Amino acid sequence: MTEYTTVSIPKDLADRVDETIEGTSFSSTSDLVRFLLRSIVIQHQKEGELTEAEFEEITGQLRELGYLE
């Protein structure tokens, strides 16, 4: 059985994510967060250390999605 942990995000961000995922295949904020984190981890494992440029690109994408301010 898979164990889970909780990640907290501000309510206003969760609301924005809910609006963003409407009409997509993501059924919840958790689904989207798992997808994003899994994508980042897989990319990191494939290529080894992230370069500063890659880190900045990921940070920018997360900022655009409202996960970072």
Coordinates of C-alpha atoms in Angstrom, one line a residue:
M1 CA 0.0 0.0 0.0
T2 CA 1.3 3.5 -0.9
E3 CA 1.9 5.9 2.0
Y4 CA 1.1 9.5 1.6
T5 CA 2.1 12.8 3.1
T6 CA 0.4 16.2 3.1
V7 CA 1.6 19.3 1.4
S8 CA 0.1 22.6 2.4
I9 CA -0.6 25.4 -0.1
P10 CA -2.5 28.6 0.5
K11 CA -6.2 28.4 0.0
D12 CA -6.2 31.1 -2.7
L13 CA -3.7 29.1 -4.6
A14 CA -5.7 26.0 -4.3
D15 CA -8.7 27.9 -5.6
R16 CA -6.7 29.1 -8.6
V17 CA -5.5 25.5 -9.3
D18 CA -9.1 24.3 -9.2
E19 CA -10.1 26.9 -11.8
T20 CA -7.0 25.9 -13.9
I21 CA -7.8 22.2 -14.0
E22 CA -11.4 22.6 -14.9
G23 CA -12.0 20.8 -18.2
T24 CA -8.7 18.9 -18.0
S25 CA -7.9 15.3 -17.1
F26 CA -6.8 16.3 -13.6
S27 CA -9.5 15.6 -11.1
S28 CA -8.0 17.4 -8.2
T29 CA -5.2 19.8 -7.0
S30 CA -3.4 16.7 -5.7
D31 CA -3.5 15.1 -9.2
L32 CA -1.9 18.1 -10.7
V33 CA 0.8 18.5 -8.0
R34 CA 1.7 14.8 -8.3
F35 CA 2.0 15.2 -12.0
L36 CA 4.2 18.3 -11.8
L37 CA 6.5 16.9 -9.1
R38 CA 6.8 13.5 -10.9
S39 CA 7.7 15.4 -14.1
I40 CA 10.4 17.4 -12.3
V41 CA 11.8 14.3 -10.5
I42 CA 11.9 12.2 -13.7
Q43 CA 13.6 15.0 -15.6
H44 CA 16.2 15.3 -12.8
Q45 CA 16.8 11.6 -12.8
K46 CA 17.2 11.4 -16.5
E47 CA 19.7 14.2 -16.8
G48 CA 21.4 14.2 -13.4
E49 CA 21.8 17.6 -11.8
L50 CA 19.5 20.3 -13.0
T51 CA 21.4 23.2 -14.5
E52 CA 20.7 26.7 -13.2
A53 CA 18.8 27.4 -16.5
E54 CA 16.6 24.3 -16.1
F55 CA 15.9 25.2 -12.5
E56 CA 14.9 28.7 -13.6
E57 CA 12.7 27.3 -16.4
I58 CA 10.9 25.0 -14.0
T59 CA 10.6 27.8 -11.4
G60 CA 9.1 30.1 -14.1
Q61 CA 6.6 27.4 -15.1
L62 CA 5.5 26.9 -11.5
R63 CA 5.3 30.7 -11.0
E64 CA 3.0 31.0 -14.1
L65 CA 0.8 28.2 -12.7
G66 CA 0.5 30.1 -9.4
Y67 CA 2.6 27.8 -7.3
L68 CA 5.3 30.4 -6.6
E69 CA 5.0 34.1 -6.1

